Coordinates of C-alpha atoms and ligand atoms in Angstrom, one line a residue:
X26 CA 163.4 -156.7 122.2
X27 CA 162.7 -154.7 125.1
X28 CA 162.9 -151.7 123.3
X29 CA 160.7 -152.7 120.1
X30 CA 157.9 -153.6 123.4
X31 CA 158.2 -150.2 124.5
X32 CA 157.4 -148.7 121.7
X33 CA 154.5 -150.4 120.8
X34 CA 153.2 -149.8 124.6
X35 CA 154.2 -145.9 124.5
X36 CA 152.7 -145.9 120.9
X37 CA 149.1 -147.7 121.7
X38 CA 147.0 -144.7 121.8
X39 CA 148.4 -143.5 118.4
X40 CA 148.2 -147.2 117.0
X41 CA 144.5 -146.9 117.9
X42 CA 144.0 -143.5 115.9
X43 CA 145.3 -145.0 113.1
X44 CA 143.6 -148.0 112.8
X45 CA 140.7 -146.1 113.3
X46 CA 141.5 -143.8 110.5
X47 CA 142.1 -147.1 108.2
X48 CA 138.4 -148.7 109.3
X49 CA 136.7 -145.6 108.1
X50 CA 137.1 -145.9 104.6
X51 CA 134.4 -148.5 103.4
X52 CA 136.2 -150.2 101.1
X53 CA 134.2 -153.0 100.5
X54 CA 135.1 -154.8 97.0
X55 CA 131.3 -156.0 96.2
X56 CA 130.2 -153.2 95.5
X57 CA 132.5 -151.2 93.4
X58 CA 129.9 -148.9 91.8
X59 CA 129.3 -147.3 95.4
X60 CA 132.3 -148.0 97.3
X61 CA 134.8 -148.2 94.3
X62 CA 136.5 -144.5 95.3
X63 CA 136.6 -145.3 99.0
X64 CA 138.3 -148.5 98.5
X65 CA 141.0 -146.6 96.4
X66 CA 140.9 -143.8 98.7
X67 CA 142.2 -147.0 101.7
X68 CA 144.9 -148.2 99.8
X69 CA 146.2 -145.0 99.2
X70 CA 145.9 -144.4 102.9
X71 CA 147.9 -147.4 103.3
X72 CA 150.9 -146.7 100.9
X73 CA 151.1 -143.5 102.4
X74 CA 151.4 -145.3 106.0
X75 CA 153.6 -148.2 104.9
X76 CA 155.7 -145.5 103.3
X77 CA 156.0 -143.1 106.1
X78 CA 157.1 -146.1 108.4
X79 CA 160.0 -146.6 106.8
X80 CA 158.8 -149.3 104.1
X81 CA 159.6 -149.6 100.2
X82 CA 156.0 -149.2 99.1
X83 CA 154.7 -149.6 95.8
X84 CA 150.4 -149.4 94.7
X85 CA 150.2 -152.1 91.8
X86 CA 147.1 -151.2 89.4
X87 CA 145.3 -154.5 88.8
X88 CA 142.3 -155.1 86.4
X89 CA 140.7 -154.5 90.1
X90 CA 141.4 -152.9 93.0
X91 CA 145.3 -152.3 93.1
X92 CA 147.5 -154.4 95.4
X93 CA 150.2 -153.3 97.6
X94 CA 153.5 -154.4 98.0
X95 CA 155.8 -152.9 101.0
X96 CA 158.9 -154.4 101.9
X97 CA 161.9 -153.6 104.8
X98 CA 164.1 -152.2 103.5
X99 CA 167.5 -154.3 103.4
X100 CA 169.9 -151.6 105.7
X101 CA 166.8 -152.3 108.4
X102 CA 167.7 -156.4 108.0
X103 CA 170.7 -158.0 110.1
X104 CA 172.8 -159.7 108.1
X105 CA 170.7 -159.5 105.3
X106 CA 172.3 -162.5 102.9
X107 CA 171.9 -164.6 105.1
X108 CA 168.4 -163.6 106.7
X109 CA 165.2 -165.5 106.1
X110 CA 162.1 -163.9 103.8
X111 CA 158.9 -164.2 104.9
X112 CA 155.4 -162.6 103.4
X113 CA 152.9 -161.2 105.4
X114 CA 149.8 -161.1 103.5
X115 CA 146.3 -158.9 105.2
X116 CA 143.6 -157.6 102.5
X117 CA 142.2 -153.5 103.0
X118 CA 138.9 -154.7 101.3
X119 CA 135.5 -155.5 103.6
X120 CA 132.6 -157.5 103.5
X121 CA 129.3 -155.1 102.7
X122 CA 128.0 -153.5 105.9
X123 CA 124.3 -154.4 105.3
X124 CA 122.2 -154.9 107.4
X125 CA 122.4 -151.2 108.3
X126 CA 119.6 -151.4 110.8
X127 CA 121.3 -153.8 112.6
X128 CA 124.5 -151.6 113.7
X129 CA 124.3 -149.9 117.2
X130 CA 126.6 -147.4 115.8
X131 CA 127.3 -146.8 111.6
X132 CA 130.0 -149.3 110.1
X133 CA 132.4 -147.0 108.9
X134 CA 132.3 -144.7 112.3
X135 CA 134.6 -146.7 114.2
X136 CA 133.7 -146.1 117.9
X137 CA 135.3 -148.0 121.3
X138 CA 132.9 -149.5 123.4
X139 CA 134.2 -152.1 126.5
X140 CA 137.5 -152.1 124.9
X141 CA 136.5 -153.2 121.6
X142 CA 136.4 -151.4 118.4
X143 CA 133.6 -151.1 116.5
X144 CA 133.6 -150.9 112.5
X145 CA 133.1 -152.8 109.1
X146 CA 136.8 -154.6 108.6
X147 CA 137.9 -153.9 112.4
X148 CA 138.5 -157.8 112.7
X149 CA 138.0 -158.8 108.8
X150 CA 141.0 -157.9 108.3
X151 CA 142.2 -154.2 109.0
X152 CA 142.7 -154.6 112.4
X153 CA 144.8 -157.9 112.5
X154 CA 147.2 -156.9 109.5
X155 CA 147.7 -153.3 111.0
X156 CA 148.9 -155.0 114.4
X157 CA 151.6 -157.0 111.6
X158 CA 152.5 -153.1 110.2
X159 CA 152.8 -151.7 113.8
X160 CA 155.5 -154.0 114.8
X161 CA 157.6 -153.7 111.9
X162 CA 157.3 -150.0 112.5
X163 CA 158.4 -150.5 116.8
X164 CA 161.4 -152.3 115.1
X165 CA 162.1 -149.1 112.5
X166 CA 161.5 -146.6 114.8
X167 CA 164.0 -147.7 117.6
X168 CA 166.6 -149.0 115.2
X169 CA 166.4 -152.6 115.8
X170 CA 167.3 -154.6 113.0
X171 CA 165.1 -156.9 111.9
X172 CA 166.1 -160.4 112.2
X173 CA 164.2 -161.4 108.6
X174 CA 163.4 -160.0 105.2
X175 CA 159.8 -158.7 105.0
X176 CA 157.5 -158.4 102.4
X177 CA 153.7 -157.5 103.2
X178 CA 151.3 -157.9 100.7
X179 CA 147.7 -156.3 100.8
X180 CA 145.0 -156.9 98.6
X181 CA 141.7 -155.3 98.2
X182 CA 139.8 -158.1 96.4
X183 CA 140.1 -161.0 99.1
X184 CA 136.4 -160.8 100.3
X185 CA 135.2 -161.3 96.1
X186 CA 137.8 -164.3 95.8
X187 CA 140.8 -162.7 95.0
X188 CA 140.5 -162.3 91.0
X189 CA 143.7 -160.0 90.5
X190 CA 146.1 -161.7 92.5
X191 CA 146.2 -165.0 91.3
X192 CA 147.6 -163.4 87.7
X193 CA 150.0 -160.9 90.2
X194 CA 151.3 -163.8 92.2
X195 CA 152.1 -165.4 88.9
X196 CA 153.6 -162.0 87.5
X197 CA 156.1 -161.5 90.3
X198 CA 157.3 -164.6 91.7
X199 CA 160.4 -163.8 91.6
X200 CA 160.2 -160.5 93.8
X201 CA 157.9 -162.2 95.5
X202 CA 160.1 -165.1 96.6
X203 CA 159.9 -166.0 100.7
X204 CA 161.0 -169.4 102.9
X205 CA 157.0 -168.8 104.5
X206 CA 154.0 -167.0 104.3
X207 CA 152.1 -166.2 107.5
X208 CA 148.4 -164.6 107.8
X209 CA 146.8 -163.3 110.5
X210 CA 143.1 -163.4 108.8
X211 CA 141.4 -165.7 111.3
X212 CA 140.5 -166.5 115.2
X213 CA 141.7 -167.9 118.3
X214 CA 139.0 -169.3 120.8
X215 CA 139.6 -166.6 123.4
X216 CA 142.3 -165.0 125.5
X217 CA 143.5 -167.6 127.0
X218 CA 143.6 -169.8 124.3
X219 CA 145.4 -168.6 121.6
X220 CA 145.8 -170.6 118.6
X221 CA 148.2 -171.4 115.2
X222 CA 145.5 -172.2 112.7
X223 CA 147.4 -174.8 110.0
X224 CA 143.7 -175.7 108.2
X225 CA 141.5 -173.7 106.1
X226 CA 138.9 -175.2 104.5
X227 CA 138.2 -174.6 100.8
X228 CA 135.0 -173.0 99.4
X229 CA 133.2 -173.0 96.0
X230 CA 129.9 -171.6 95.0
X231 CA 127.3 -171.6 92.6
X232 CA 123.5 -170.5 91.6
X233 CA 120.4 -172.8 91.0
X234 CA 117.5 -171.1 88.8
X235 CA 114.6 -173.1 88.4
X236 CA 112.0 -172.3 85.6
X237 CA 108.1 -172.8 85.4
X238 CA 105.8 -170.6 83.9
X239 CA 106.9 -168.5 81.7
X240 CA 105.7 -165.3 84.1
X241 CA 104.0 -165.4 87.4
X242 CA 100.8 -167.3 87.1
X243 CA 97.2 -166.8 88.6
X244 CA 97.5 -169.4 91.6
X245 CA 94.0 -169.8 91.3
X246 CA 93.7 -170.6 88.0
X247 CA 96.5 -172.7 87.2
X248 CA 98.0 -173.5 91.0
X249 CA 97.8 -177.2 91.1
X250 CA 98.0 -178.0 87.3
X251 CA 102.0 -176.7 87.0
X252 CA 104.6 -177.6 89.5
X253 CA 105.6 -174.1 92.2
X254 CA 109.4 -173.8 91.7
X255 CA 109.8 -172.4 94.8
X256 CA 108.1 -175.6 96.2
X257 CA 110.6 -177.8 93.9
X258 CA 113.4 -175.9 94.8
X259 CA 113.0 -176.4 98.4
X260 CA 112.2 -180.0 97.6
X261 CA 115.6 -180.1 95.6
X262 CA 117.1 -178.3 98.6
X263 CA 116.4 -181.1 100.9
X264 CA 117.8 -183.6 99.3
X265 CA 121.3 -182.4 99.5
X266 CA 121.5 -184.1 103.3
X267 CA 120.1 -187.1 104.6
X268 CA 118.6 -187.1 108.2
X269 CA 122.5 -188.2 109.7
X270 CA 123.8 -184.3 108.4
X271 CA 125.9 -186.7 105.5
X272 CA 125.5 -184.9 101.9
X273 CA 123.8 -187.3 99.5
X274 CA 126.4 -185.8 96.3
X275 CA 127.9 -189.0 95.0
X276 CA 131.2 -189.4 95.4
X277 CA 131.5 -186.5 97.5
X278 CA 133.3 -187.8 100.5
X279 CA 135.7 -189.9 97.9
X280 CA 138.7 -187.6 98.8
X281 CA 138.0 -186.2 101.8
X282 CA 141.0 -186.6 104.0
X283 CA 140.1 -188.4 107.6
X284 CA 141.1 -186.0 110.7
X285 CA 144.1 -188.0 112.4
X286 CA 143.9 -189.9 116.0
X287 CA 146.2 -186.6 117.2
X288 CA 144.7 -183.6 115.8
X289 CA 141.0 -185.3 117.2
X290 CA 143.0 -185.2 120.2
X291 CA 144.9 -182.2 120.6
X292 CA 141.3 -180.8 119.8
X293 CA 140.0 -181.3 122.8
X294 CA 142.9 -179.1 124.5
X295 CA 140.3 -176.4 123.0
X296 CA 137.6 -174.7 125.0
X297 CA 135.0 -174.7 122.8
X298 CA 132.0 -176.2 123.9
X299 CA 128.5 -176.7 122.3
X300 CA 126.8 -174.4 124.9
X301 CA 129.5 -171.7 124.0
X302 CA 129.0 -172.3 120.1
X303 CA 125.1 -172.0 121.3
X304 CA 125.5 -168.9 122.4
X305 CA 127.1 -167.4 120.5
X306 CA 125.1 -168.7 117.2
X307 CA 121.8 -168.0 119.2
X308 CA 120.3 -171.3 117.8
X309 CA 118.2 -173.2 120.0
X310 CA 119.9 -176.6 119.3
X311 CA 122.9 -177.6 117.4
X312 CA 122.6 -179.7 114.2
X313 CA 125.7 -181.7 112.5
X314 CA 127.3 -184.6 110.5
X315 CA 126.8 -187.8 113.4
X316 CA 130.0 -188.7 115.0
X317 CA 132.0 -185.5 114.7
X318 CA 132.3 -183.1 117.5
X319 CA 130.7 -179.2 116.7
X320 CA 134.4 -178.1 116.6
X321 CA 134.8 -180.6 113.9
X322 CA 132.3 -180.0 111.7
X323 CA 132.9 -176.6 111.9
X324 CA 136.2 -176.6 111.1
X325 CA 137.4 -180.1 109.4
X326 CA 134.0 -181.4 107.5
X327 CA 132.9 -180.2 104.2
X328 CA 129.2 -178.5 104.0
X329 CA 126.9 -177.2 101.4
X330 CA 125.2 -174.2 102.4
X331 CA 122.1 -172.2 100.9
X332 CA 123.6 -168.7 101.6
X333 CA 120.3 -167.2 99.8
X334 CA 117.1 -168.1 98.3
X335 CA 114.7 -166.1 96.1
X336 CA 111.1 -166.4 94.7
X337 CA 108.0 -164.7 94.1
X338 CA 106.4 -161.9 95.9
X339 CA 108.4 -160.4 98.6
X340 CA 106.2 -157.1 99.4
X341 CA 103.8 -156.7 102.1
X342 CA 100.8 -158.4 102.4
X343 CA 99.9 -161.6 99.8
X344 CA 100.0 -162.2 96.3
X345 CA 98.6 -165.3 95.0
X346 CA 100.8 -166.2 92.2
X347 CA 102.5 -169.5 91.1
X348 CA 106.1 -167.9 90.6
X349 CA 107.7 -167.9 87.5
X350 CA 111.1 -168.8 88.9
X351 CA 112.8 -169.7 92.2
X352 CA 117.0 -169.3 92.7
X353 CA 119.4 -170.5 95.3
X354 CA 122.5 -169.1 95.7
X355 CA 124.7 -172.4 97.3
X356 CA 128.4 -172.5 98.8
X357 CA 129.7 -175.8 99.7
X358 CA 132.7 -175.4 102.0
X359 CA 135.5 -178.0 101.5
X360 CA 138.4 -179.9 103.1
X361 CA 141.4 -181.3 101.9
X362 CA 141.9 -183.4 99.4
X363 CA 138.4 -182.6 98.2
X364 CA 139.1 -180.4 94.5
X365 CA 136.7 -177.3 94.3
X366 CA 135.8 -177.8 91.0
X367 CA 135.2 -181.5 90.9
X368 CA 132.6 -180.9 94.0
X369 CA 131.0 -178.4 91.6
X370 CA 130.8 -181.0 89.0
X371 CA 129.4 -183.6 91.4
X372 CA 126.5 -181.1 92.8
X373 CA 126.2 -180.0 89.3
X374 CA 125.0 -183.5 88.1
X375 CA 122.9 -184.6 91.7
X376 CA 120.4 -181.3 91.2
X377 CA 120.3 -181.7 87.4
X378 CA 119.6 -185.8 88.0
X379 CA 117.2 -184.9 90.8
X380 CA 115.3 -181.9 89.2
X381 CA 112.0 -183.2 88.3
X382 CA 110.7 -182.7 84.3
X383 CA 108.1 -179.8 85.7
X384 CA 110.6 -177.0 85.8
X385 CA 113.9 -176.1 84.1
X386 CA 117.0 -175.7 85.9
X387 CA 119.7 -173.4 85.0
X388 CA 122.9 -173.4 87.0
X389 CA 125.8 -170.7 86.9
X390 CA 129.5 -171.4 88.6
X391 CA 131.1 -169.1 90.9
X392 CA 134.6 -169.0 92.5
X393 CA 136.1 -172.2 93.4
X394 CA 138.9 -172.0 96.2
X395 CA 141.1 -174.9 97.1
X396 CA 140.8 -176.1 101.1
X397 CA 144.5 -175.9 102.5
X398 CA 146.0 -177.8 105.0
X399 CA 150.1 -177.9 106.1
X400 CA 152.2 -179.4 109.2
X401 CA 151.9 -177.5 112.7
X402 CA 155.3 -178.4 113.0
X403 CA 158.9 -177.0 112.0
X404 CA 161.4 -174.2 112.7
X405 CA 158.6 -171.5 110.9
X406 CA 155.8 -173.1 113.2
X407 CA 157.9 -173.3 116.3
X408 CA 158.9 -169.8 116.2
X409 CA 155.0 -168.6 116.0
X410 CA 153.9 -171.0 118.8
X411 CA 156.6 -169.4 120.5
X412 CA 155.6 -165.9 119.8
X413 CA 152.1 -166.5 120.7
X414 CA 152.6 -168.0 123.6
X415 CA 154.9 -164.9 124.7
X416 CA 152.2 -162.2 123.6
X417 CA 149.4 -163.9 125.1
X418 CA 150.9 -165.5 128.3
X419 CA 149.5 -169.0 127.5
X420 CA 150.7 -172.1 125.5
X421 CA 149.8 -171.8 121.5
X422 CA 147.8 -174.6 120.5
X423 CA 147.2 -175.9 117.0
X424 CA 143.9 -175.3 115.4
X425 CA 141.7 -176.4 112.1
X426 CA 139.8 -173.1 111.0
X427 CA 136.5 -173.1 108.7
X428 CA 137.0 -170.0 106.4
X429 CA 138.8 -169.8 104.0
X430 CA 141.6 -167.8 102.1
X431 CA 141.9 -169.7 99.0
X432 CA 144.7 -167.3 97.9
X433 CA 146.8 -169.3 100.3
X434 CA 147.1 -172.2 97.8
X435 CA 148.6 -169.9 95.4
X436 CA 151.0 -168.9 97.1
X437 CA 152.5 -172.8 97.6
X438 CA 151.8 -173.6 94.0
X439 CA 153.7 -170.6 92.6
X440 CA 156.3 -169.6 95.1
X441 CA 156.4 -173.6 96.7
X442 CA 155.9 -171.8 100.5
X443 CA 153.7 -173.1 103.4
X444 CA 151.4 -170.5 105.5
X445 CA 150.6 -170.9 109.4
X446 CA 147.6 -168.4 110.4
X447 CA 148.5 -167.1 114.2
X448 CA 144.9 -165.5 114.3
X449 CA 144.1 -162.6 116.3
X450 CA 140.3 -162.4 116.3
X451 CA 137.8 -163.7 119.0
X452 CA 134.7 -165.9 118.3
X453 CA 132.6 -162.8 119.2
X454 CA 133.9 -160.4 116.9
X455 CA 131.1 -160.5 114.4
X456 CA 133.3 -161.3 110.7
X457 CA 130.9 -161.0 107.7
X458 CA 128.2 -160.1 110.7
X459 CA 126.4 -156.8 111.8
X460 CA 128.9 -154.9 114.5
X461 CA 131.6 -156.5 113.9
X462 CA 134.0 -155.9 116.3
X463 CA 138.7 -156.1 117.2
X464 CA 138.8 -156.4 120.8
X465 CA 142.1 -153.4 121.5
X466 CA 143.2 -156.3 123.8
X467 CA 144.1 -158.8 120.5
X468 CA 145.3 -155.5 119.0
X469 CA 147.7 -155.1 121.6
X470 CA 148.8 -158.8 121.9
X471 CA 148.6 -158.9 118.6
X472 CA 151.3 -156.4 117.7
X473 CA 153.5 -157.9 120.1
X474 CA 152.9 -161.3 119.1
X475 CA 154.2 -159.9 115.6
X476 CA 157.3 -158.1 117.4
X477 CA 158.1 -161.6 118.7
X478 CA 157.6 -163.7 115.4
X479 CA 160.0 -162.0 113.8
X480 CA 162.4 -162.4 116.4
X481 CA 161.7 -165.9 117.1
X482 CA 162.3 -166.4 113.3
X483 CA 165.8 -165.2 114.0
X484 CA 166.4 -167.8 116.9
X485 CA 164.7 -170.4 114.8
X486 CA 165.6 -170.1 111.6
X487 CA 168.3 -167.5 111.0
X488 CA 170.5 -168.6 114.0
X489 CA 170.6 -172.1 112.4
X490 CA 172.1 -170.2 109.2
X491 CA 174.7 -168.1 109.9
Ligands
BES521 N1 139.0 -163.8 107.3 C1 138.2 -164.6 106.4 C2 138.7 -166.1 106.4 C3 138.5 -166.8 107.7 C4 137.5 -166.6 108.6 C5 139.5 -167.8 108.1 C6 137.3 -167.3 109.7 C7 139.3 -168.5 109.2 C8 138.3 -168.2 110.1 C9 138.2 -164.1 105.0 O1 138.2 -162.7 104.9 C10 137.0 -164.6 104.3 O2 135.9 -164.2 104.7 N2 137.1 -165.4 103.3 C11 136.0 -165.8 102.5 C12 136.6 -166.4 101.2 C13 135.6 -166.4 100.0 C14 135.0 -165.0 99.7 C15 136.3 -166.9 98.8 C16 135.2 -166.9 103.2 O3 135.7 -167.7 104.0 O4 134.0 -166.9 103.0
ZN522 ZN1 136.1 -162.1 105.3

């Protein structure tokens, strides 16, 4: 091992180029009429990389953006009939960078600022699955044999919900086949705290139109006489809570799955607190379901979220109008058991029940991604509590995340494997936000976490085999 740590040390610098080369493409998978060529352009990049590290690399064309495939090859595995598989999955595709105005420095000019670098995708997810490439390449490069099989899979459509590798997955199970999946896609609390995320919850989404007038009216010659959808819609809005944070959805807590006596517990190993979640939210009070901790309700209870609204006149100055419509766009985030699209169905039913006869409503589905949830425990988990304890000098504890990466459930149901998340980025890196940030210090540990996983998998799981 000692060598495979000295080549990642002597190779930092050169690690850092690189994944500043790979940040600079804005490939963000929204917007494919702008961004479409860049995003090819990155996984191109990243063939070319994989391949010139010494991985079998092939660029699948999807109905989307193409998915990559790179594997070690089987000379680099010690006894390879015998060795473990696992998958590493990361995703080359980015959230859109707007608000531009709101960047000290562009989103796709990566720059290094109190040891953190700068750039659209740096956290979400370049940097983290980069720090999974740069250790398989430390164990290439000095001839160390690896002590697993290693398949990495990179998509480019996991910030749209995936669309071309659920049919993929399905496509090629059978080269596809692993004993576990893990994912670096997610955070740790800090430093010192370094986490194995075995919870993700779920998400599904959906838009709410409501209808009045059949164009924008004269507000002073019909306000008053026809309903304001905007006004009902906000109205609508807020009766999705009650004044306890609980959603008023029918049947919506039916299957949600109780947090246990020990993961509330080992919770509070944890050093988030509400004055840190304060901060770093900027919000001048805290607001939650009663009688869950913030870490909780972050991570383990389900929400419904406006994530947009939209009506009338948005230019300067006033208009006096009745609008003609008003829209939400809603995402409820879910936890096990709860099923994506049976929430969908629930909220579906409560606005249509509780839209008043003054307005019509029109609602349109979106994606609908399964919550995921697996045991902390096991030979896999041991050996990445292991590993991240060795990179980062303090003891791994087990954590409940509350994004998702619904793709994960896929995975089980096709190829019957379990994913653990050893997450890489810090509650401060700004995912899905203006400047987002990697810290080079989770880069670094990060790739040597990595180095050590695959070892560890060796004394866990392939010593036990041979
Ligand atoms: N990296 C995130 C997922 C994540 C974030 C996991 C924080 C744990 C903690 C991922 O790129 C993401 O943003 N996923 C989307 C999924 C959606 C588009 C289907 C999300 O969570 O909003
Ligand atoms: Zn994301």
């Amino acid at each position: 091992m000692q060598k495979v740590i000295d080549y990642l040390t002597t190779h930092n610098e050169q690690s850092i180029e690189q994944l500043k080369d790979l940040v600079r493409f804005a490939s963000v998978s929204a917007q494919p009429e702008k961004y479409g060529r860049e995003t090819l352009a990155c996984a191109d990049w990243l063939v070319r990389h994989c391949t010139d590290i010494g991985l079998e690399t092939v660029l699948h064309q999807t109905s989307g953006n193409p998915i990559i495939v790179a594997r070690v090859p089987r000379e680099r595995v010690a006894n390879p009939d015998s060795a473990p598989t696992i998958l590493l999955y990361g995703h080359y595709d980015v959230q859109p960078p707007e608000p531009f105005e709101l960047w000290e420095t562009p989103p796709f000019e990566p720059t290094i600022r109190n040891n953190n670098l700068f750039a659209r995708g740096a956290a979400d997810n370049k940097g983290q699955h980069f720090a999974h490439l740069k250790a398989i390449e430390a164990y290439i490069r000095t001839g160390t044999p690896l002590p697993c099989h290693i398949t990495f899979l990179i998509e480019g459509e996991e910030e749209v919900g995936s669309g071309s590798l659920y049919s993929f997955i399905e496509e090629h199970a059978d080269s596809l086949k692993a004993d576990f999946l893990f994912i670096s896609d997610n955070g740790i609390p800090g430093l010192e705290h370094p986490t194995v995320t075995y919870a993700l919850r779920g998400v599904s989404a959906m838009e709410v139109e409501l209808t009045g007038p059949d164009r924008d009216l004269h507000s002073g010659f019909f306000g008053g006489a026809v309903a304001n959808p905007a006004m009902e819609l906000c109205r609508l809005m807020a009766k999705i809570h009650d004044d306890h944070g609980r959603i008023r959805i029918p049947g919506f807590y039916d299957r949600v799955r109780e947090l246990t006596s020990e993961e509330r517990e080992s919770f509070r190993m944890l050093p988030e607190t509400d004055e840190s979640v304060k901060n770093l939210t900027g919000v001048p009070e805290l607001y939650g379901e009663d009688g869950f901790t913030t870490y909780e309700r972050r991570t383990s209870r389900p929400t419904v979220e406006i994530n947009g609204m939209t009506s009338g006149y948005q230019g300067s100055g006033s208009k006096t109008i009745v609008p003609s419509k008003a829209s939400a766009k809603i995402t409820m985030r879910l936890v096990p058991d709860q099923d994506p699209t049976g929430a969908l169905d629930q909220l579906e039913q409560f606005l249509k029940d509780q839209c008043p006869p003054t307005v019509r409503i029109k609602i349109t589905r979106g994606h609908a991604g399964e919550p995921y949830l697996t045991s902390p425990d096991g030979p896999f988990a041991t050996a990445a509590r292991t590993a991240v304890e060795k990179a980062f000098g303090h003891p791994a504890l087990i954590a409940r995340e509350g994004g998702s990466i619904p793709i994960i459930n896929e995975f089980r149901n096709c190829l019957g494997i379990d994913t653990l998340l050893p997450g890489l980025s810090l509650p401060d890196d700004n995912m899905h936000s203006p400047n987002e940030k990697f810290s080079l210090e989770c880069f670094e540990k990060g790739k040597v976490m990595s180095a050590w996983l695959f070892h560890e998998i060796g004394v866990q799981v392939a010593g036990s085999r041979d």
